[in-house]
PDB file of N, CA and C in Angstrom:
ATOM      1  N   MET A  26       4.127  -2.704  11.997  1.00 48.00           N
ATOM      2  CA  MET A  26       2.912  -2.631  11.195  1.00 48.00           C
ATOM      3  C   MET A  26       1.734  -2.485  12.138  1.00 48.00           C
ATOM      4  N   SER A  27       0.842  -1.660  11.796  1.00 76.00           N
ATOM      5  CA  SER A  27      -0.312  -1.408  12.643  1.00 76.00           C
ATOM      6  C   SER A  27      -1.416  -2.407  12.350  1.00 76.00           C
ATOM      7  N   GLU A  28      -1.674  -3.262  13.315  1.00 83.00           N
ATOM      8  CA  GLU A  28      -2.769  -4.222  13.161  1.00 83.00           C
ATOM      9  C   GLU A  28      -4.107  -3.496  13.110  1.00 83.00           C
ATOM     10  N   GLU A  29      -4.192  -2.366  13.814  1.00 85.00           N
ATOM     11  CA  GLU A  29      -5.436  -1.599  13.780  1.00 85.00           C
ATOM     12  C   GLU A  29      -5.752  -1.139  12.355  1.00 85.00           C
ATOM     13  N   LEU A  30      -4.762  -0.645  11.648  1.00 84.00           N
ATOM     14  CA  LEU A  30      -4.981  -0.247  10.250  1.00 84.00           C
ATOM     15  C   LEU A  30      -5.386  -1.441   9.403  1.00 84.00           C
ATOM     16  N   ALA A  31      -4.736  -2.573   9.609  1.00 89.00           N
ATOM     17  CA  ALA A  31      -5.020  -3.766   8.808  1.00 89.00           C
ATOM     18  C   ALA A  31      -6.430  -4.294   9.048  1.00 89.00           C
ATOM     19  N   GLN A  32      -7.022  -3.976  10.190  1.00 84.00           N
ATOM     20  CA  GLN A  32      -8.382  -4.428  10.494  1.00 84.00           C
ATOM     21  C   GLN A  32      -9.453  -3.566   9.816  1.00 84.00           C
ATOM     22  N   ARG A  33      -9.077  -2.386   9.380  1.00 83.00           N
ATOM     23  CA  ARG A  33     -10.040  -1.491   8.725  1.00 83.00           C
ATOM     24  C   ARG A  33     -10.276  -1.928   7.282  1.00 83.00           C
ATOM     25  N   SER A  34     -11.246  -1.294   6.659  1.00 82.00           N
ATOM     26  CA  SER A  34     -11.523  -1.524   5.241  1.00 82.00           C
ATOM     27  C   SER A  34     -11.242  -0.247   4.465  1.00 82.00           C
ATOM     28  N   CYS A  35     -10.829  -0.415   3.231  1.00 87.00           N
ATOM     29  CA  CYS A  35     -10.632   0.740   2.353  1.00 87.00           C
ATOM     30  C   CYS A  35     -11.988   1.345   2.019  1.00 87.00           C
ATOM     31  N   VAL A  36     -12.029   2.660   1.977  1.00 83.00           N
ATOM     32  CA  VAL A  36     -13.253   3.384   1.654  1.00 83.00           C
ATOM     33  C   VAL A  36     -13.067   4.010   0.280  1.00 83.00           C
ATOM     34  N   PRO A  37     -13.998   3.763  -0.636  1.00 79.00           N
ATOM     35  CA  PRO A  37     -13.846   4.348  -1.974  1.00 79.00           C
ATOM     36  C   PRO A  37     -13.779   5.873  -1.913  1.00 79.00           C
ATOM     37  N   CYS A  38     -12.888   6.431  -2.693  1.00 78.00           N
ATOM     38  CA  CYS A  38     -12.730   7.883  -2.760  1.00 78.00           C
ATOM     39  C   CYS A  38     -13.624   8.427  -3.865  1.00 78.00           C
ATOM     40  N   ARG A  39     -14.420   9.401  -3.526  1.00 77.00           N
ATOM     41  CA  ARG A  39     -15.297  10.007  -4.513  1.00 77.00           C
ATOM     42  C   ARG A  39     -14.685  11.271  -5.119  1.00 77.00           C
ATOM     43  N   GLY A  40     -13.482  11.584  -4.712  1.00 78.00           N
ATOM     44  CA  GLY A  40     -12.829  12.786  -5.223  1.00 78.00           C
ATOM     45  C   GLY A  40     -13.253  14.008  -4.428  1.00 78.00           C
ATOM     46  N   GLY A  41     -12.648  15.123  -4.748  1.00 81.00           N
ATOM     47  CA  GLY A  41     -13.015  16.367  -4.098  1.00 81.00           C
ATOM     48  C   GLY A  41     -12.466  16.541  -2.696  1.00 81.00           C
ATOM     49  N   ILE A  42     -11.624  15.622  -2.242  1.00 88.00           N
ATOM     50  CA  ILE A  42     -11.001  15.773  -0.929  1.00 88.00           C
ATOM     51  C   ILE A  42      -9.508  16.009  -1.138  1.00 88.00           C
ATOM     52  N   PRO A  43      -8.885  16.736  -0.239  1.00 92.00           N
ATOM     53  CA  PRO A  43      -7.444  16.967  -0.403  1.00 92.00           C
ATOM     54  C   PRO A  43      -6.646  15.746   0.040  1.00 92.00           C
ATOM     55  N   PRO A  44      -5.497  15.514  -0.569  1.00 94.00           N
ATOM     56  CA  PRO A  44      -4.616  14.432  -0.112  1.00 94.00           C
ATOM     57  C   PRO A  44      -4.106  14.726   1.298  1.00 94.00           C
ATOM     58  N   LEU A  45      -3.744  13.671   2.007  1.00 94.00           N
ATOM     59  CA  LEU A  45      -3.157  13.826   3.337  1.00 94.00           C
ATOM     60  C   LEU A  45      -1.841  14.580   3.240  1.00 94.00           C
ATOM     61  N   ARG A  46      -1.609  15.452   4.212  1.00 94.00           N
ATOM     62  CA  ARG A  46      -0.371  16.216   4.290  1.00 94.00           C
ATOM     63  C   ARG A  46      -0.004  16.393   5.760  1.00 94.00           C
ATOM     64  N   GLY A  47       1.199  16.824   5.998  1.00 92.00           N
ATOM     65  CA  GLY A  47       1.633  17.248   7.319  1.00 92.00           C
ATOM     66  C   GLY A  47       1.479  16.207   8.408  1.00 92.00           C
ATOM     67  N   GLU A  48       0.913  16.646   9.539  1.00 94.00           N
ATOM     68  CA  GLU A  48       0.812  15.813  10.742  1.00 94.00           C
ATOM     69  C   GLU A  48       0.007  14.535  10.500  1.00 94.00           C
ATOM     70  N   ALA A  49      -1.091  14.625   9.774  1.00 92.00           N
ATOM     71  CA  ALA A  49      -1.909  13.436   9.500  1.00 92.00           C
ATOM     72  C   ALA A  49      -1.105  12.389   8.735  1.00 92.00           C
ATOM     73  N   LEU A  50      -0.318  12.841   7.791  1.00 94.00           N
ATOM     74  CA  LEU A  50       0.517  11.940   6.998  1.00 94.00           C
ATOM     75  C   LEU A  50       1.618  11.321   7.863  1.00 94.00           C
ATOM     76  N   LEU A  51       2.245  12.126   8.697  1.00 94.00           N
ATOM     77  CA  LEU A  51       3.304  11.628   9.579  1.00 94.00           C
ATOM     78  C   LEU A  51       2.772  10.604  10.575  1.00 94.00           C
ATOM     79  N   GLU A  52       1.602  10.868  11.108  1.00 94.00           N
ATOM     80  CA  GLU A  52       1.002   9.966  12.094  1.00 94.00           C
ATOM     81  C   GLU A  52       0.730   8.589  11.488  1.00 94.00           C
ATOM     82  N   LEU A  53       0.165   8.562  10.304  1.00 96.00           N
ATOM     83  CA  LEU A  53      -0.122   7.277   9.657  1.00 96.00           C
ATOM     84  C   LEU A  53       1.155   6.582   9.201  1.00 96.00           C
ATOM     85  N   SER A  54       2.090   7.328   8.648  1.00 96.00           N
ATOM     86  CA  SER A  54       3.319   6.698   8.153  1.00 96.00           C
ATOM     87  C   SER A  54       4.144   6.114   9.292  1.00 96.00           C
ATOM     88  N   ALA A  55       4.048   6.680  10.486  1.00 95.00           N
ATOM     89  CA  ALA A  55       4.776   6.137  11.640  1.00 95.00           C
ATOM     90  C   ALA A  55       4.292   4.736  12.007  1.00 95.00           C
ATOM     91  N   GLN A  56       3.071   4.410  11.630  1.00 96.00           N
ATOM     92  CA  GLN A  56       2.518   3.090  11.923  1.00 96.00           C
ATOM     93  C   GLN A  56       2.996   2.027  10.937  1.00 96.00           C
ATOM     94  N   LEU A  57       3.609   2.450   9.839  1.00 96.00           N
ATOM     95  CA  LEU A  57       4.061   1.520   8.796  1.00 96.00           C
ATOM     96  C   LEU A  57       5.505   1.836   8.413  1.00 96.00           C
ATOM     97  N   PRO A  58       6.452   1.596   9.310  1.00 95.00           N
ATOM     98  CA  PRO A  58       7.841   1.982   9.035  1.00 95.00           C
ATOM     99  C   PRO A  58       8.479   1.237   7.866  1.00 95.00           C
ATOM    100  N   GLU A  59       7.910   0.121   7.465  1.00 96.00           N
ATOM    101  CA  GLU A  59       8.462  -0.629   6.341  1.00 96.00           C
ATOM    102  C   GLU A  59       8.091  -0.007   4.989  1.00 96.00           C
ATOM    103  N   TRP A  60       7.196   0.959   5.002  1.00 97.00           N
ATOM    104  CA  TRP A  60       6.783   1.664   3.792  1.00 97.00           C
ATOM    105  C   TRP A  60       7.423   3.050   3.768  1.00 97.00           C
ATOM    106  N   GLU A  61       7.784   3.487   2.572  1.00 97.00           N
ATOM    107  CA  GLU A  61       8.358   4.817   2.374  1.00 97.00           C
ATOM    108  C   GLU A  61       7.280   5.737   1.804  1.00 97.00           C
ATOM    109  N   VAL A  62       7.160   6.935   2.361  1.00 96.00           N
ATOM    110  CA  VAL A  62       6.292   7.960   1.781  1.00 96.00           C
ATOM    111  C   VAL A  62       7.160   8.757   0.819  1.00 96.00           C
ATOM    112  N   VAL A  63       6.780   8.759  -0.451  1.00 96.00           N
ATOM    113  CA  VAL A  63       7.572   9.416  -1.486  1.00 96.00           C
ATOM    114  C   VAL A  63       6.875  10.710  -1.909  1.00 96.00           C
ATOM    115  N   ASP A  64       7.555  11.828  -1.675  1.00 93.00           N
ATOM    116  CA  ASP A  64       7.078  13.154  -2.101  1.00 93.00           C
ATOM    117  C   ASP A  64       5.654  13.474  -1.639  1.00 93.00           C
ATOM    118  N   GLU A  65       5.268  12.957  -0.473  1.00 91.00           N
ATOM    119  CA  GLU A  65       3.903  13.132   0.041  1.00 91.00           C
ATOM    120  C   GLU A  65       2.859  12.729  -1.003  1.00 91.00           C
ATOM    121  N   HIS A  66       3.232  11.868  -1.926  1.00 94.00           N
ATOM    122  CA  HIS A  66       2.346  11.475  -3.019  1.00 94.00           C
ATOM    123  C   HIS A  66       1.935  10.010  -2.971  1.00 94.00           C
ATOM    124  N   HIS A  67       2.888   9.128  -2.673  1.00 97.00           N
ATOM    125  CA  HIS A  67       2.552   7.708  -2.664  1.00 97.00           C
ATOM    126  C   HIS A  67       3.388   6.947  -1.645  1.00 97.00           C
ATOM    127  N   LEU A  68       2.882   5.776  -1.297  1.00 98.00           N
ATOM    128  CA  LEU A  68       3.616   4.839  -0.455  1.00 98.00           C
ATOM    129  C   LEU A  68       4.352   3.886  -1.368  1.00 98.00           C
ATOM    130  N   GLN A  69       5.537   3.473  -0.958  1.00 99.00           N
ATOM    131  CA  GLN A  69       6.313   2.540  -1.774  1.00 99.00           C
ATOM    132  C   GLN A  69       7.030   1.548  -0.871  1.00 99.00           C
ATOM    133  N   ARG A  70       7.075   0.326  -1.343  1.00 98.00           N
ATOM    134  CA  ARG A  70       7.822  -0.714  -0.636  1.00 98.00           C
ATOM    135  C   ARG A  70       8.429  -1.650  -1.664  1.00 98.00           C
ATOM    136  N   GLU A  71       9.686  -2.005  -1.439  1.00 98.00           N
ATOM    137  CA  GLU A  71      10.373  -2.966  -2.294  1.00 98.00           C
ATOM    138  C   GLU A  71      10.689  -4.193  -1.467  1.00 98.00           C
ATOM    139  N   LEU A  72      10.447  -5.352  -2.045  1.00 97.00           N
ATOM    140  CA  LEU A  72      10.686  -6.612  -1.357  1.00 97.00           C
ATOM    141  C   LEU A  72      11.562  -7.506  -2.212  1.00 97.00           C
ATOM    142  N   SER A  73      12.324  -8.360  -1.549  1.00 97.00           N
ATOM    143  CA  SER A  73      13.186  -9.323  -2.240  1.00 97.00           C
ATOM    144  C   SER A  73      12.716 -10.735  -1.936  1.00 97.00           C
ATOM    145  N   PHE A  74      12.880 -11.604  -2.920  1.00 97.00           N
ATOM    146  CA  PHE A  74      12.461 -12.997  -2.803  1.00 97.00           C
ATOM    147  C   PHE A  74      13.569 -13.901  -3.326  1.00 97.00           C
ATOM    148  N   SER A  75      13.471 -15.172  -3.013  1.00 98.00           N
ATOM    149  CA  SER A  75      14.513 -16.129  -3.409  1.00 98.00           C
ATOM    150  C   SER A  75      14.493 -16.456  -4.894  1.00 98.00           C
ATOM    151  N   ASN A  76      13.335 -16.255  -5.533  1.00 98.00           N
ATOM    152  CA  ASN A  76      13.223 -16.633  -6.937  1.00 98.00           C
ATOM    153  C   ASN A  76      12.001 -15.957  -7.567  1.00 98.00           C
ATOM    154  N   PHE A  77      11.809 -16.219  -8.830  1.00 97.00           N
ATOM    155  CA  PHE A  77      10.695 -15.632  -9.566  1.00 97.00           C
ATOM    156  C   PHE A  77       9.353 -16.126  -9.029  1.00 97.00           C
ATOM    157  N   ARG A  78       9.269 -17.405  -8.732  1.00 97.00           N
ATOM    158  CA  ARG A  78       8.006 -18.000  -8.277  1.00 97.00           C
ATOM    159  C   ARG A  78       7.515 -17.339  -6.986  1.00 97.00           C
ATOM    160  N   GLU A  79       8.432 -17.090  -6.044  1.00 97.00           N
ATOM    161  CA  GLU A  79       8.034 -16.436  -4.791  1.00 97.00           C
ATOM    162  C   GLU A  79       7.567 -15.002  -5.038  1.00 97.00           C
ATOM    163  N   ALA A  80       8.244 -14.294  -5.916  1.00 96.00           N
ATOM    164  CA  ALA A  80       7.827 -12.927  -6.247  1.00 96.00           C
ATOM    165  C   ALA A  80       6.441 -12.936  -6.888  1.00 96.00           C
ATOM    166  N   LEU A  81       6.214 -13.866  -7.790  1.00 97.00           N
ATOM    167  CA  LEU A  81       4.913 -13.979  -8.449  1.00 97.00           C
ATOM    168  C   LEU A  81       3.821 -14.333  -7.447  1.00 97.00           C
ATOM    169  N   ALA A  82       4.108 -15.247  -6.535  1.00 97.00           N
ATOM    170  CA  ALA A  82       3.122 -15.628  -5.517  1.00 97.00           C
ATOM    171  C   ALA A  82       2.755 -14.420  -4.652  1.00 97.00           C
ATOM    172  N   PHE A  83       3.750 -13.626  -4.298  1.00 97.00           N
ATOM    173  CA  PHE A  83       3.491 -12.422  -3.515  1.00 97.00           C
ATOM    174  C   PHE A  83       2.602 -11.450  -4.293  1.00 97.00           C
ATOM    175  N   VAL A  84       2.936 -11.214  -5.550  1.00 97.00           N
ATOM    176  CA  VAL A  84       2.140 -10.306  -6.380  1.00 97.00           C
ATOM    177  C   VAL A  84       0.699 -10.802  -6.477  1.00 97.00           C
ATOM    178  N   ASN A  85       0.513 -12.098  -6.603  1.00 97.00           N
ATOM    179  CA  ASN A  85      -0.842 -12.651  -6.657  1.00 97.00           C
ATOM    180  C   ASN A  85      -1.585 -12.449  -5.335  1.00 97.00           C
ATOM    181  N   ARG A  86      -0.890 -12.592  -4.193  1.00 97.00           N
ATOM    182  CA  ARG A  86      -1.522 -12.324  -2.890  1.00 97.00           C
ATOM    183  C   ARG A  86      -1.940 -10.855  -2.794  1.00 97.00           C
ATOM    184  N   VAL A  87      -1.065  -9.970  -3.243  1.00 98.00           N
ATOM    185  CA  VAL A  87      -1.397  -8.540  -3.238  1.00 98.00           C
ATOM    186  C   VAL A  87      -2.610  -8.287  -4.129  1.00 98.00           C
ATOM    187  N   GLY A  88      -2.668  -8.951  -5.270  1.00 98.00           N
ATOM    188  CA  GLY A  88      -3.814  -8.807  -6.164  1.00 98.00           C
ATOM    189  C   GLY A  88      -5.119  -9.224  -5.509  1.00 98.00           C
ATOM    190  N   GLU A  89      -5.091 -10.300  -4.751  1.00 98.00           N
ATOM    191  CA  GLU A  89      -6.296 -10.759  -4.043  1.00 98.00           C
ATOM    192  C   GLU A  89      -6.728  -9.748  -2.986  1.00 98.00           C
ATOM    193  N   ILE A  90      -5.765  -9.216  -2.259  1.00 97.00           N
ATOM    194  CA  ILE A  90      -6.073  -8.191  -1.249  1.00 97.00           C
ATOM    195  C   ILE A  90      -6.667  -6.958  -1.927  1.00 97.00           C
ATOM    196  N   ALA A  91      -6.050  -6.530  -3.014  1.00 97.00           N
ATOM    197  CA  ALA A  91      -6.516  -5.344  -3.740  1.00 97.00           C
ATOM    198  C   ALA A  91      -7.941  -5.532  -4.248  1.00 97.00           C
ATOM    199  N   GLU A  92      -8.236  -6.689  -4.789  1.00 97.00           N
ATOM    200  CA  GLU A  92      -9.592  -6.954  -5.276  1.00 97.00           C
ATOM    201  C   GLU A  92     -10.592  -6.958  -4.128  1.00 97.00           C
ATOM    202  N   ALA A  93     -10.220  -7.574  -3.007  1.00 96.00           N
ATOM    203  CA  ALA A  93     -11.121  -7.627  -1.853  1.00 96.00           C
ATOM    204  C   ALA A  93     -11.418  -6.226  -1.319  1.00 96.00           C
ATOM    205  N   GLU A  94     -10.434  -5.338  -1.387  1.00 96.00           N
ATOM    206  CA  GLU A  94     -10.591  -3.970  -0.882  1.00 96.00           C
ATOM    207  C   GLU A  94     -11.064  -2.995  -1.956  1.00 96.00           C
ATOM    208  N   ASP A  95     -11.087  -3.427  -3.204  1.00 94.00           N
ATOM    209  CA  ASP A  95     -11.414  -2.565  -4.345  1.00 94.00           C
ATOM    210  C   ASP A  95     -10.542  -1.304  -4.345  1.00 94.00           C
ATOM    211  N   HIS A  96      -9.264  -1.533  -4.065  1.00 96.00           N
ATOM    212  CA  HIS A  96      -8.268  -0.447  -4.050  1.00 96.00           C
ATOM    213  C   HIS A  96      -6.984  -1.061  -4.604  1.00 96.00           C
ATOM    214  N   HIS A  97      -6.484  -0.548  -5.702  1.00 96.00           N
ATOM    215  CA  HIS A  97      -5.479  -1.261  -6.483  1.00 96.00           C
ATOM    216  C   HIS A  97      -4.154  -0.513  -6.565  1.00 96.00           C
ATOM    217  N   PRO A  98      -3.081  -1.151  -6.087  1.00 98.00           N
ATOM    218  CA  PRO A  98      -1.754  -0.537  -6.149  1.00 98.00           C
ATOM    219  C   PRO A  98      -1.126  -0.702  -7.527  1.00 98.00           C
ATOM    220  N   ASP A  99      -0.076   0.045  -7.756  1.00 98.00           N
ATOM    221  CA  ASP A  99       0.770  -0.181  -8.928  1.00 98.00           C
ATOM    222  C   ASP A  99       1.824  -1.191  -8.498  1.00 98.00           C
ATOM    223  N   ILE A 100       2.033  -2.210  -9.316  1.00 98.00           N
ATOM    224  CA  ILE A 100       2.937  -3.307  -8.960  1.00 98.00           C
ATOM    225  C   ILE A 100       3.916  -3.548 -10.098  1.00 98.00           C
ATOM    226  N   TRP A 101       5.194  -3.654  -9.743  1.00 98.00           N
ATOM    227  CA  TRP A 101       6.231  -4.062 -10.684  1.00 98.00           C
ATOM    228  C   TRP A 101       6.946  -5.249 -10.066  1.00 98.00           C
ATOM    229  N   PHE A 102       7.226  -6.256 -10.879  1.00 96.00           N
ATOM    230  CA  PHE A 102       8.027  -7.346 -10.332  1.00 96.00           C
ATOM    231  C   PHE A 102       8.877  -7.981 -11.410  1.00 96.00           C
ATOM    232  N   THR A 103       9.953  -8.602 -10.945  1.00 97.00           N
ATOM    233  CA  THR A 103      10.904  -9.287 -11.799  1.00 97.00           C
ATOM    234  C   THR A 103      11.475 -10.429 -10.978  1.00 97.00           C
ATOM    235  N   TRP A 104      12.469 -11.101 -11.504  1.00 98.00           N
ATOM    236  CA  TRP A 104      13.048 -12.226 -10.796  1.00 98.00           C
ATOM    237  C   TRP A 104      13.510 -11.776  -9.412  1.00 98.00           C
ATOM    238  N   GLY A 105      12.888 -12.337  -8.377  1.00 96.00           N
ATOM    239  CA  GLY A 105      13.314 -12.105  -7.005  1.00 96.00           C
ATOM    240  C   GLY A 105      12.999 -10.752  -6.397  1.00 96.00           C
ATOM    241  N   LYS A 106      12.221  -9.917  -7.082  1.00 97.00           N
ATOM    242  CA  LYS A 106      11.930  -8.582  -6.554  1.00 97.00           C
ATOM    243  C   LYS A 106      10.505  -8.164  -6.892  1.00 97.00           C
ATOM    244  N   ALA A 107       9.942  -7.348  -6.010  1.00 98.00           N
ATOM    245  CA  ALA A 107       8.641  -6.727  -6.274  1.00 98.00           C
ATOM    246  C   ALA A 107       8.653  -5.331  -5.670  1.00 98.00           C
ATOM    247  N   ARG A 108       8.008  -4.404  -6.355  1.00 98.00           N
ATOM    248  CA  ARG A 108       7.854  -3.039  -5.844  1.00 98.00           C
ATOM    249  C   ARG A 108       6.374  -2.683  -5.911  1.00 98.00           C
ATOM    250  N   ILE A 109       5.877  -2.172  -4.801  1.00 98.00           N
ATOM    251  CA  ILE A 109       4.473  -1.786  -4.699  1.00 98.00           C
ATOM    252  C   ILE A 109       4.406  -0.282  -4.475  1.00 98.00           C
ATOM    253  N   GLN A 110       3.551   0.396  -5.233  1.00 99.00           N
ATOM    254  CA  GLN A 110       3.262   1.814  -5.006  1.00 99.00           C
ATOM    255  C   GLN A 110       1.761   1.953  -4.795  1.00 99.00           C
ATOM    256  N   ILE A 111       1.411   2.713  -3.774  1.00 98.00           N
ATOM    257  CA  ILE A 111       0.000   2.900  -3.441  1.00 98.00           C
ATOM    258  C   ILE A 111      -0.290   4.393  -3.331  1.00 98.00           C
ATOM    259  N   PHE A 112      -1.332   4.816  -4.016  1.00 97.00           N
ATOM    260  CA  PHE A 112      -1.892   6.154  -3.832  1.00 97.00           C
ATOM    261  C   PHE A 112      -3.300   6.133  -4.385  1.00 97.00           C
ATOM    262  N   THR A 113      -4.068   7.136  -4.062  1.00 96.00           N
ATOM    263  CA  THR A 113      -5.444   7.215  -4.539  1.00 96.00           C
ATOM    264  C   THR A 113      -5.441   8.002  -5.841  1.00 96.00           C
ATOM    265  N   HIS A 114      -5.668   7.286  -6.927  1.00 92.00           N
ATOM    266  CA  HIS A 114      -5.574   7.884  -8.256  1.00 92.00           C
ATOM    267  C   HIS A 114      -6.555   9.046  -8.439  1.00 92.00           C
ATOM    268  N   LYS A 115      -7.733   8.920  -7.862  1.00 90.00           N
ATOM    269  CA  LYS A 115      -8.765   9.933  -8.073  1.00 90.00           C
ATOM    270  C   LYS A 115      -8.351  11.316  -7.572  1.00 90.00           C
ATOM    271  N   ILE A 116      -7.518  11.361  -6.526  1.00 94.00           N
ATOM    272  CA  ILE A 116      -7.058  12.664  -6.016  1.00 94.00           C
ATOM    273  C   ILE A 116      -5.558  12.854  -6.218  1.00 94.00           C
ATOM    274  N   ASP A 117      -4.923  11.879  -6.861  1.00 94.00           N
ATOM    275  CA  ASP A 117      -3.484  11.928  -7.142  1.00 94.00           C
ATOM    276  C   ASP A 117      -2.674  12.216  -5.878  1.00 94.00           C
ATOM    277  N   GLY A 118      -2.991  11.467  -4.832  1.00 95.00           N
ATOM    278  CA  GLY A 118      -2.291  11.626  -3.562  1.00 95.00           C
ATOM    279  C   GLY A 118      -2.721  10.556  -2.581  1.00 95.00           C
ATOM    280  N   LEU A 119      -2.354  10.746  -1.327  1.00 97.00           N
ATOM    281  CA  LEU A 119      -2.589   9.744  -0.292  1.00 97.00           C
ATOM    282  C   LEU A 119      -3.848  10.019   0.526  1.00 97.00           C
ATOM    283  N   THR A 120      -4.567   8.930   0.820  1.00 95.00           N
ATOM    284  CA  THR A 120      -5.706   8.951   1.734  1.00 95.00           C
ATOM    285  C   THR A 120      -5.473   7.881   2.794  1.00 95.00           C
ATOM    286  N   GLU A 121      -6.310   7.865   3.804  1.00 95.00           N
ATOM    287  CA  GLU A 121      -6.190   6.841   4.837  1.00 95.00           C
ATOM    288  C   GLU A 121      -6.304   5.439   4.239  1.00 95.00           C
ATOM    289  N   SER A 122      -7.134   5.272   3.223  1.00 96.00           N
ATOM    290  CA  SER A 122      -7.299   3.951   2.602  1.00 96.00           C
ATOM    291  C   SER A 122      -5.989   3.415   2.033  1.00 96.00           C
ATOM    292  N   ASP A 123      -5.108   4.285   1.598  1.00 97.00           N
ATOM    293  CA  ASP A 123      -3.806   3.835   1.097  1.00 97.00           C
ATOM    294  C   ASP A 123      -3.001   3.182   2.216  1.00 97.00           C
ATOM    295  N   PHE A 124      -3.091   3.728   3.403  1.00 97.00           N
ATOM    296  CA  PHE A 124      -2.384   3.160   4.549  1.00 97.00           C
ATOM    297  C   PHE A 124      -3.041   1.861   5.008  1.00 97.00           C
ATOM    298  N   VAL A 125      -4.350   1.794   4.902  1.00 97.00           N
ATOM    299  CA  VAL A 125      -5.060   0.553   5.225  1.00 97.00           C
ATOM    300  C   VAL A 125      -4.601  -0.556   4.284  1.00 97.00           C
ATOM    301  N   LEU A 126      -4.555  -0.268   2.997  1.00 98.00           N
ATOM    302  CA  LEU A 126      -4.106  -1.270   2.033  1.00 98.00           C
ATOM    303  C   LEU A 126      -2.660  -1.673   2.299  1.00 98.00           C
ATOM    304  N   ALA A 127      -1.803  -0.713   2.578  1.00 98.00           N
ATOM    305  CA  ALA A 127      -0.401  -1.018   2.873  1.00 98.00           C
ATOM    306  C   ALA A 127      -0.290  -1.927   4.096  1.00 98.00           C
ATOM    307  N   ALA A 128      -1.081  -1.670   5.121  1.00 97.00           N
ATOM    308  CA  ALA A 128      -1.054  -2.502   6.330  1.00 97.00           C
ATOM    309  C   ALA A 128      -1.504  -3.923   6.019  1.00 97.00           C
ATOM    310  N   LYS A 129      -2.511  -4.063   5.185  1.00 97.00           N
ATOM    311  CA  LYS A 129      -2.982  -5.400   4.802  1.00 97.00           C
ATOM    312  C   LYS A 129      -1.911  -6.142   3.997  1.00 97.00           C
ATOM    313  N   ILE A 130      -1.219  -5.433   3.123  1.00 97.00           N
ATOM    314  CA  ILE A 130      -0.137  -6.051   2.350  1.00 97.00           C
ATOM    315  C   ILE A 130       1.004  -6.444   3.286  1.00 97.00           C
ATOM    316  N   SER A 131       1.337  -5.582   4.230  1.00 95.00           N
ATOM    317  CA  SER A 131       2.394  -5.911   5.193  1.00 95.00           C
ATOM    318  C   SER A 131       2.029  -7.148   6.003  1.00 95.00           C
ATOM    319  N   ARG A 132       0.789  -7.233   6.415  1.00 93.00           N
ATOM    320  CA  ARG A 132       0.340  -8.411   7.170  1.00 93.00           C
ATOM    321  C   ARG A 132       0.512  -9.676   6.338  1.00 93.00           C
ATOM    322  N   ALA A 133       0.294  -9.584   5.042  1.00 89.00           N
ATOM    323  CA  ALA A 133       0.424 -10.754   4.158  1.00 89.00           C
ATOM    324  C   ALA A 133       1.876 -11.169   3.955  1.00 89.00           C
ATOM    325  N   THR A 134       2.818 -10.291   4.276  1.00 86.00           N
ATOM    326  CA  THR A 134       4.235 -10.638   4.102  1.00 86.00           C
ATOM    327  C   THR A 134       4.847 -11.204   5.370  1.00 86.00           C
ATOM    328  N   SER A 135       4.122 -11.140   6.478  1.00 73.00           N
ATOM    329  CA  SER A 135       4.712 -11.633   7.731  1.00 73.00           C
ATOM    330  C   SER A 135       4.374 -13.085   7.989  1.00 73.00           C
TER     331      SER A 135
END
């Protein structure tokens, strides 16, 4: 996990910019090997927990991070599992802020 990414702040997207592709996408994704880049569209990570309470606590931590950054992932969770998807809805693709948020979430899991 890139501590440098986790130290940055998410920047609001005003639209009108292209999603990350190619080399820029590969460079950022290499810094977060625990996250999967799906179809050059979103980041995804699945985590396992010992029980429902731990999964819920994790989701709540992610919610606090998302609110602090004003950048909100899609979250699914059930007993012992959570899945996070991150992309910039305004451009329907990935921006650097998505990787910043992913790094902050990764830091919260360590």
